[in-house]
PDB file of C-alpha atoms in Angstrom:
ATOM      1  CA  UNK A 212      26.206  -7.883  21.024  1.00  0.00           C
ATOM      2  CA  UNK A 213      23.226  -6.880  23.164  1.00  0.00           C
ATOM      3  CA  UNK A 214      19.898  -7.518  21.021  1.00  0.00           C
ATOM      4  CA  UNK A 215      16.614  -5.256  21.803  1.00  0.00           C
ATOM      5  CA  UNK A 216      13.393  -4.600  19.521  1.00  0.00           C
ATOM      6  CA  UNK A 217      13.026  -1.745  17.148  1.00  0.00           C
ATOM      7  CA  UNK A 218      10.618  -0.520  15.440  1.00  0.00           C
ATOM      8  CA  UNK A 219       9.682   1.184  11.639  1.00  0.00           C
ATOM      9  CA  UNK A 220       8.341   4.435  10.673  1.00  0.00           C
ATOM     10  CA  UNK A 221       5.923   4.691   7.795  1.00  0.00           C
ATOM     11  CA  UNK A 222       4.071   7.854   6.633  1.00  0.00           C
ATOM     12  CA  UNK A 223       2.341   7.667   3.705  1.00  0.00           C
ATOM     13  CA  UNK A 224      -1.162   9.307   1.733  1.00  0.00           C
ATOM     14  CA  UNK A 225      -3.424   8.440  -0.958  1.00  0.00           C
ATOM     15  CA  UNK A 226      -3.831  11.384  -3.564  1.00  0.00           C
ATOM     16  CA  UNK A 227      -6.242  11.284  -6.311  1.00  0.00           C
ATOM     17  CA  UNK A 228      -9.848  11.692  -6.894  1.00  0.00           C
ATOM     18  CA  UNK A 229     -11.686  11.340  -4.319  1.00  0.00           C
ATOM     19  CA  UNK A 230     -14.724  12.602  -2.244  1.00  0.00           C
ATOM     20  CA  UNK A 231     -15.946  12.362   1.603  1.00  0.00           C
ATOM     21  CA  UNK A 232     -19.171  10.120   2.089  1.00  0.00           C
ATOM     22  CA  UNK A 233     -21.035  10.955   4.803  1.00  0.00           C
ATOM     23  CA  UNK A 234     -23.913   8.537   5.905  1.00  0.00           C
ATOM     24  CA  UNK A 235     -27.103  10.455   6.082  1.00  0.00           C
ATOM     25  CA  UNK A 236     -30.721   9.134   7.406  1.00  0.00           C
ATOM     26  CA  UNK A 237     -34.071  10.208   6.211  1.00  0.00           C
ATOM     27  CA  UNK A 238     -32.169  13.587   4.809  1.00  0.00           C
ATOM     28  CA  UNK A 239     -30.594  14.675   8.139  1.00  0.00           C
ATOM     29  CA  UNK A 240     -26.983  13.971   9.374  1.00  0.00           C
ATOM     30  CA  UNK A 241     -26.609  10.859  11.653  1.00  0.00           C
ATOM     31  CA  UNK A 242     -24.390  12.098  14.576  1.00  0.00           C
ATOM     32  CA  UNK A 243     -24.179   8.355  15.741  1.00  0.00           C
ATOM     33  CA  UNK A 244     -22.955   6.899  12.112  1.00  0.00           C
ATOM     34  CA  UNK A 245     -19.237   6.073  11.816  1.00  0.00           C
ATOM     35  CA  UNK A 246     -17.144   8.915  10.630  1.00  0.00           C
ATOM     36  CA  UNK A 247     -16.966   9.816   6.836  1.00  0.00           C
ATOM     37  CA  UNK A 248     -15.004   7.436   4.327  1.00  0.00           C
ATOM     38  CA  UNK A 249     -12.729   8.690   2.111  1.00  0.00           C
ATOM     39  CA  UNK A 250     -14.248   7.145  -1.584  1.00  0.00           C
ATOM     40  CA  UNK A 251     -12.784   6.762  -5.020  1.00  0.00           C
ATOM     41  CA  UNK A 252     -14.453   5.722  -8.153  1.00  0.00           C
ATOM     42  CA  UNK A 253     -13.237   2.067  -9.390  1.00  0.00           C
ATOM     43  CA  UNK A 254     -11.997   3.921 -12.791  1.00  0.00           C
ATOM     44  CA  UNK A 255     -10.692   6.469 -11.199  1.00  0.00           C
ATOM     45  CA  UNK A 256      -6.711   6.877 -10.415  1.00  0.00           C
ATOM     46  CA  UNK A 257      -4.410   7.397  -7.214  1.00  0.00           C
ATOM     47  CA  UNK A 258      -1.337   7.171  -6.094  1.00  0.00           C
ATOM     48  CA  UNK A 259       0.804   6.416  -2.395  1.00  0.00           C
ATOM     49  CA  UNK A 260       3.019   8.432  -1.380  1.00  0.00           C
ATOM     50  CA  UNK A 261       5.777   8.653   1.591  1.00  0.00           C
ATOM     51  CA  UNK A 262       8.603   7.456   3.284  1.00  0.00           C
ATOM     52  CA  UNK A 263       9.746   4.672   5.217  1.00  0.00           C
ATOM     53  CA  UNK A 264      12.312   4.917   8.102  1.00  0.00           C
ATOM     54  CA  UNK A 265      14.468   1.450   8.936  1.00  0.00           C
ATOM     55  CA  UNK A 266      17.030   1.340  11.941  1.00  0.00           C
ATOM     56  CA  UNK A 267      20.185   0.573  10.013  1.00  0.00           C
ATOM     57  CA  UNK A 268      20.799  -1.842  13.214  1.00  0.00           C
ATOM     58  CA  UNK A 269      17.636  -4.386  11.373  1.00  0.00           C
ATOM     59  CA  UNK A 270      19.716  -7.078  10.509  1.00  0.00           C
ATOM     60  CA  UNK A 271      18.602 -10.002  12.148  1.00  0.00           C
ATOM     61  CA  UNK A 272      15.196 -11.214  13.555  1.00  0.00           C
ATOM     62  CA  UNK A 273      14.627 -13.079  16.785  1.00  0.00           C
ATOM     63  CA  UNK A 274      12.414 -16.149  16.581  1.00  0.00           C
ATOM     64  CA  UNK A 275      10.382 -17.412  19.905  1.00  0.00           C
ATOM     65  CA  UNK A 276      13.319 -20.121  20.505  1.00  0.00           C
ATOM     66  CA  UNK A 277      15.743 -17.358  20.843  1.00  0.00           C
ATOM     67  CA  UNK A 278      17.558 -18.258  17.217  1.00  0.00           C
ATOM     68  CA  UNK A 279      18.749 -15.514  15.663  1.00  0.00           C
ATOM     69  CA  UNK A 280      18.096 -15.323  11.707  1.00  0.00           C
ATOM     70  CA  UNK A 281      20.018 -12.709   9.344  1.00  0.00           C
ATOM     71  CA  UNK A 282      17.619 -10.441   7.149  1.00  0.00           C
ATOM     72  CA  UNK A 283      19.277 -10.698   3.413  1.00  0.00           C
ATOM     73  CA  UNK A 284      16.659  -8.386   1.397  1.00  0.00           C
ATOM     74  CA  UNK A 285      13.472  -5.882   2.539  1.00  0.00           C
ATOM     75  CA  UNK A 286      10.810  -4.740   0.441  1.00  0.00           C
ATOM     76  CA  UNK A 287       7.563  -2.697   0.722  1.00  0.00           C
ATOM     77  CA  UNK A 288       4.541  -3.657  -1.196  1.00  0.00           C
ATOM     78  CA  UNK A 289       0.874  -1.995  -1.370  1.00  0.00           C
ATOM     79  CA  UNK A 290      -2.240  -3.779  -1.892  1.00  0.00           C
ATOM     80  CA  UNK A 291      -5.756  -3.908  -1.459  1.00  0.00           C
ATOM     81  CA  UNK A 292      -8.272  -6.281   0.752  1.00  0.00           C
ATOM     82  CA  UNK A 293     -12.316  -6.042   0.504  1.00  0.00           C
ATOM     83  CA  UNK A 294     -13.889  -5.269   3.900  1.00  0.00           C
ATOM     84  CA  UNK A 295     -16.518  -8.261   3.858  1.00  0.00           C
ATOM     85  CA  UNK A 296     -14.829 -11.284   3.485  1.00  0.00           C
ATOM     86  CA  UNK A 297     -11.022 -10.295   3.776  1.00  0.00           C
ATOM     87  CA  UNK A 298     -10.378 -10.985   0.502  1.00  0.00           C
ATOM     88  CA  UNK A 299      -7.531  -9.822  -1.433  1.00  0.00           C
ATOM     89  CA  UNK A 300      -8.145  -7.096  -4.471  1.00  0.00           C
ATOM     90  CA  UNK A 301      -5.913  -6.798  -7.452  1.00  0.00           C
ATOM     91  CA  UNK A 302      -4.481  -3.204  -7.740  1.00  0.00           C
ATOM     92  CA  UNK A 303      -3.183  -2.638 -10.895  1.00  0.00           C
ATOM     93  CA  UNK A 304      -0.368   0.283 -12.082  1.00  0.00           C
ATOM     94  CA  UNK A 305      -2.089   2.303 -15.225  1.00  0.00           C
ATOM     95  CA  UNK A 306       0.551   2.884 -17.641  1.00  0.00           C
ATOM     96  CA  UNK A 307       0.545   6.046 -19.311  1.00  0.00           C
ATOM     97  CA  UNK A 308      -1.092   5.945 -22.925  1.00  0.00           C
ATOM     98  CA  UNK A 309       1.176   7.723 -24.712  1.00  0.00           C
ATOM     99  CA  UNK A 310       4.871   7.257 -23.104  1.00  0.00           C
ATOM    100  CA  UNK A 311       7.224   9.864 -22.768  1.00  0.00           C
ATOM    101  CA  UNK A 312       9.155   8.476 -25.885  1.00  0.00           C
ATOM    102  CA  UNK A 313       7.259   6.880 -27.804  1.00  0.00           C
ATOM    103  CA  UNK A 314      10.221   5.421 -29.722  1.00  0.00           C
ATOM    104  CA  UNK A 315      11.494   3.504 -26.964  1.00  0.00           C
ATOM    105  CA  UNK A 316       8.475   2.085 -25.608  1.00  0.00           C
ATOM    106  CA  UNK A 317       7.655  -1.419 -26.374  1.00  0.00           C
ATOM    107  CA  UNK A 318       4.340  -3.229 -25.828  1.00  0.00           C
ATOM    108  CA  UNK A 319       5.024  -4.585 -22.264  1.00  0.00           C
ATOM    109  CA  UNK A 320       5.218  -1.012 -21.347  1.00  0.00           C
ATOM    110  CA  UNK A 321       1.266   0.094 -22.313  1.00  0.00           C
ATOM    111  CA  UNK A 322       0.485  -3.700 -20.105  1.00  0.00           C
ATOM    112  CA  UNK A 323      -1.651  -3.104 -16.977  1.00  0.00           C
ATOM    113  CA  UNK A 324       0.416  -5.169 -14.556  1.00  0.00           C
ATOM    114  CA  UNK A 325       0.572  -5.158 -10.393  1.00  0.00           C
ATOM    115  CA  UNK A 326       2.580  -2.630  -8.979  1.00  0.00           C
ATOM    116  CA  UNK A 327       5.743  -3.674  -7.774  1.00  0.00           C
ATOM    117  CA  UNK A 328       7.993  -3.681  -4.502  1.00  0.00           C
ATOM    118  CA  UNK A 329      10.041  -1.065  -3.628  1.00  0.00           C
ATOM    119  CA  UNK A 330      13.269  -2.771  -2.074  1.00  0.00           C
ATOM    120  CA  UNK A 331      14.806  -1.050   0.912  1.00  0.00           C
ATOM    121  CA  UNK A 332      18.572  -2.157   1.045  1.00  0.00           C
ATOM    122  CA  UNK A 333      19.449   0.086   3.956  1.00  0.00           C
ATOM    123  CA  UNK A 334      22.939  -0.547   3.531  1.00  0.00           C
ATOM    124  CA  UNK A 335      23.777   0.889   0.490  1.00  0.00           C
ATOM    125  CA  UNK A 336      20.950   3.812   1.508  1.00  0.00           C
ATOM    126  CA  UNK A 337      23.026   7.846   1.113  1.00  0.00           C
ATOM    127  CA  UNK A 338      20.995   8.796   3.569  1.00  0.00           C
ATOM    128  CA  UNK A 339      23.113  10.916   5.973  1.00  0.00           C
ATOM    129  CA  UNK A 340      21.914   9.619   9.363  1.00  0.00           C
ATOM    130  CA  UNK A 341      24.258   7.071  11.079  1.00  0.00           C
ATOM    131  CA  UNK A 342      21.241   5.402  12.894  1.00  0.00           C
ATOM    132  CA  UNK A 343      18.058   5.304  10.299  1.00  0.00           C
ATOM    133  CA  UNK A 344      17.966   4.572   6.835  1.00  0.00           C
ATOM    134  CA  UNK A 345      14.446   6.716   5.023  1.00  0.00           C
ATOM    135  CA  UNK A 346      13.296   5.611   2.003  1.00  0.00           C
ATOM    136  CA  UNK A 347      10.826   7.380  -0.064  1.00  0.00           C
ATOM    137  CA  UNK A 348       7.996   5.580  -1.662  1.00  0.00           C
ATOM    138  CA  UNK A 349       5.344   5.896  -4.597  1.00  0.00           C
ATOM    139  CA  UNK A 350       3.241   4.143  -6.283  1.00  0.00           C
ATOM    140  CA  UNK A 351       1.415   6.296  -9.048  1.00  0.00           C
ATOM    141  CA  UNK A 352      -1.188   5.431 -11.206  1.00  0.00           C
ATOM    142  CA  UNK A 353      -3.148   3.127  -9.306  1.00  0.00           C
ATOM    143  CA  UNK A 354      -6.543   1.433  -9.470  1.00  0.00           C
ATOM    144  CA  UNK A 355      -8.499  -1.008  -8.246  1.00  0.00           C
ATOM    145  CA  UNK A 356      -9.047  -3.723 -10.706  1.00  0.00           C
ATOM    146  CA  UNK A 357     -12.483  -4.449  -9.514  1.00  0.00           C
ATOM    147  CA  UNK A 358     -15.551  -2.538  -7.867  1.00  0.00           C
ATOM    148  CA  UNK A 359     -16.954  -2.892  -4.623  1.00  0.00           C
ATOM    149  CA  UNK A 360     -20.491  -4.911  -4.580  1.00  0.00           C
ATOM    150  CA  UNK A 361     -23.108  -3.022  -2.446  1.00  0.00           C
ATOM    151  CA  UNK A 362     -25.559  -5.289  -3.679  1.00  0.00           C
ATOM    152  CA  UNK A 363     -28.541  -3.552  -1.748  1.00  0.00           C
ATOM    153  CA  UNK A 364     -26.919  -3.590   2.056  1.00  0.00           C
ATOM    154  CA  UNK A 365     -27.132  -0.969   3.960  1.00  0.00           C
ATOM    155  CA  UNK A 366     -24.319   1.628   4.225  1.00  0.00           C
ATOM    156  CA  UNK A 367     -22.275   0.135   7.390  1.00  0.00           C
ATOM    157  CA  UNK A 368     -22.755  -3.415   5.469  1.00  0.00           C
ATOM    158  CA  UNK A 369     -21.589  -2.347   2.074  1.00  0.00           C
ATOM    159  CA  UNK A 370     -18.254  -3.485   1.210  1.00  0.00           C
ATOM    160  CA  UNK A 371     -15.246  -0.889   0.890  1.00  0.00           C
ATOM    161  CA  UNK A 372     -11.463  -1.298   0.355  1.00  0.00           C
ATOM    162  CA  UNK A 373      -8.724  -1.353   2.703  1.00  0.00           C
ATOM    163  CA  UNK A 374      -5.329  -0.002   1.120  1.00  0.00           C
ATOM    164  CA  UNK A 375      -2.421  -1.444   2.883  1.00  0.00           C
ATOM    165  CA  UNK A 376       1.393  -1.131   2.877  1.00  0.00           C
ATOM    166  CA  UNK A 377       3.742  -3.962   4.141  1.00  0.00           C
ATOM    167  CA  UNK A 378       7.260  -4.355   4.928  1.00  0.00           C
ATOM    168  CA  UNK A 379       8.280  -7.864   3.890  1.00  0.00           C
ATOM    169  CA  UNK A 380      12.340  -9.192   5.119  1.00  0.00           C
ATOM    170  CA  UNK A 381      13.421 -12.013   3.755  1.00  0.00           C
ATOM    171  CA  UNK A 382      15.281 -14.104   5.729  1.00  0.00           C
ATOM    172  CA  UNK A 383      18.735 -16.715   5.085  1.00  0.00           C
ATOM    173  CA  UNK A 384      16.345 -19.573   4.951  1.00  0.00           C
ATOM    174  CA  UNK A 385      14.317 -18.310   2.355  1.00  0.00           C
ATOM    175  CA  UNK A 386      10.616 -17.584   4.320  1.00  0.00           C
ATOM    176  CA  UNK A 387       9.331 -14.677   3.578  1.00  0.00           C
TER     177      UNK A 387
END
């Protein structure tokens, strides 16, 4: 069995409301600013959308000894780090207020909780491709549990969020 590196596909968006900000100085466009950031209201909600695309091959990951170590589970997460320090920022899923059936919803289901992991098991994946497994993803209803602190700083110092999606194999011996 001849071993070689592969790699991932992920294509995903944010959707929801949000607007360009543009830096401006003294009332006319700075052509040397950073490009606009896309920005969302703290309250306001979103959602990540996509796909992921696994070679059906993944099974195993090389460490820099040369051991070979069998992947038993994947998952993809989302979450949130602030751009000053690094730190992490809870997301949280929004349930719905009113469910779709009322009658069967129980308390934990109107609970803001984290959103969780979609697992990729890319054996048991109908997709029809022998070589690639592709997994859609969303996560709807997000938002950020906290708000950014500008606290005064000027624009290119003010503190923004960084939305990230990460594939996470766990491995026969447990690590993560």
């Amino acid at each position: 069995m001849s071993l070689q590196r592969t790699g991932i596909s992920i294509g995903a968006e944010l959707n929801g409301m949000f607007f360009m900000a543009e830096l401006h100085e003294q009332g006319r466009f700075d052509h040397s600013a950073p490009p606009a950031e896309l920005t969302c209201y703290r309250r306001n909600l979103f959602q990540v959308v996509g796909s992921i695309t696994l070679p059906r091959a993944l099974r195993y990951v090389m460490t820099d000894n040369g051991d070979r170590i069998p992947i038993i589970g994947q998952e993809l997460t989302v979450s949130a780090t602030e751009s000053v320090e690094g730190n992490t920022v809870k997301l949280i899923s929004v349930p719905w207020k009113t469910p779709v059936s009322y009658a069967a919803s129980t308390p934990e289901d109107r609970v803001e909780r984290e959103p969780s992991s979609v697992p990729l098991d890319i054996m048991s994946n109908q997709d029809m491709n022998a070589e690639f497994a592709t997994f859609p993803i969303a996560w709807k209803r997000l938002q950020f549990r906290t708000a950014t602190a500008n606290n005064g700083r000027r624009k290119e110092l003010q503190q923004h969020f960084v939305v990230r999606l990460k594939l996470v194999a766990t491995l026969s011996t447990g690590a993560r």
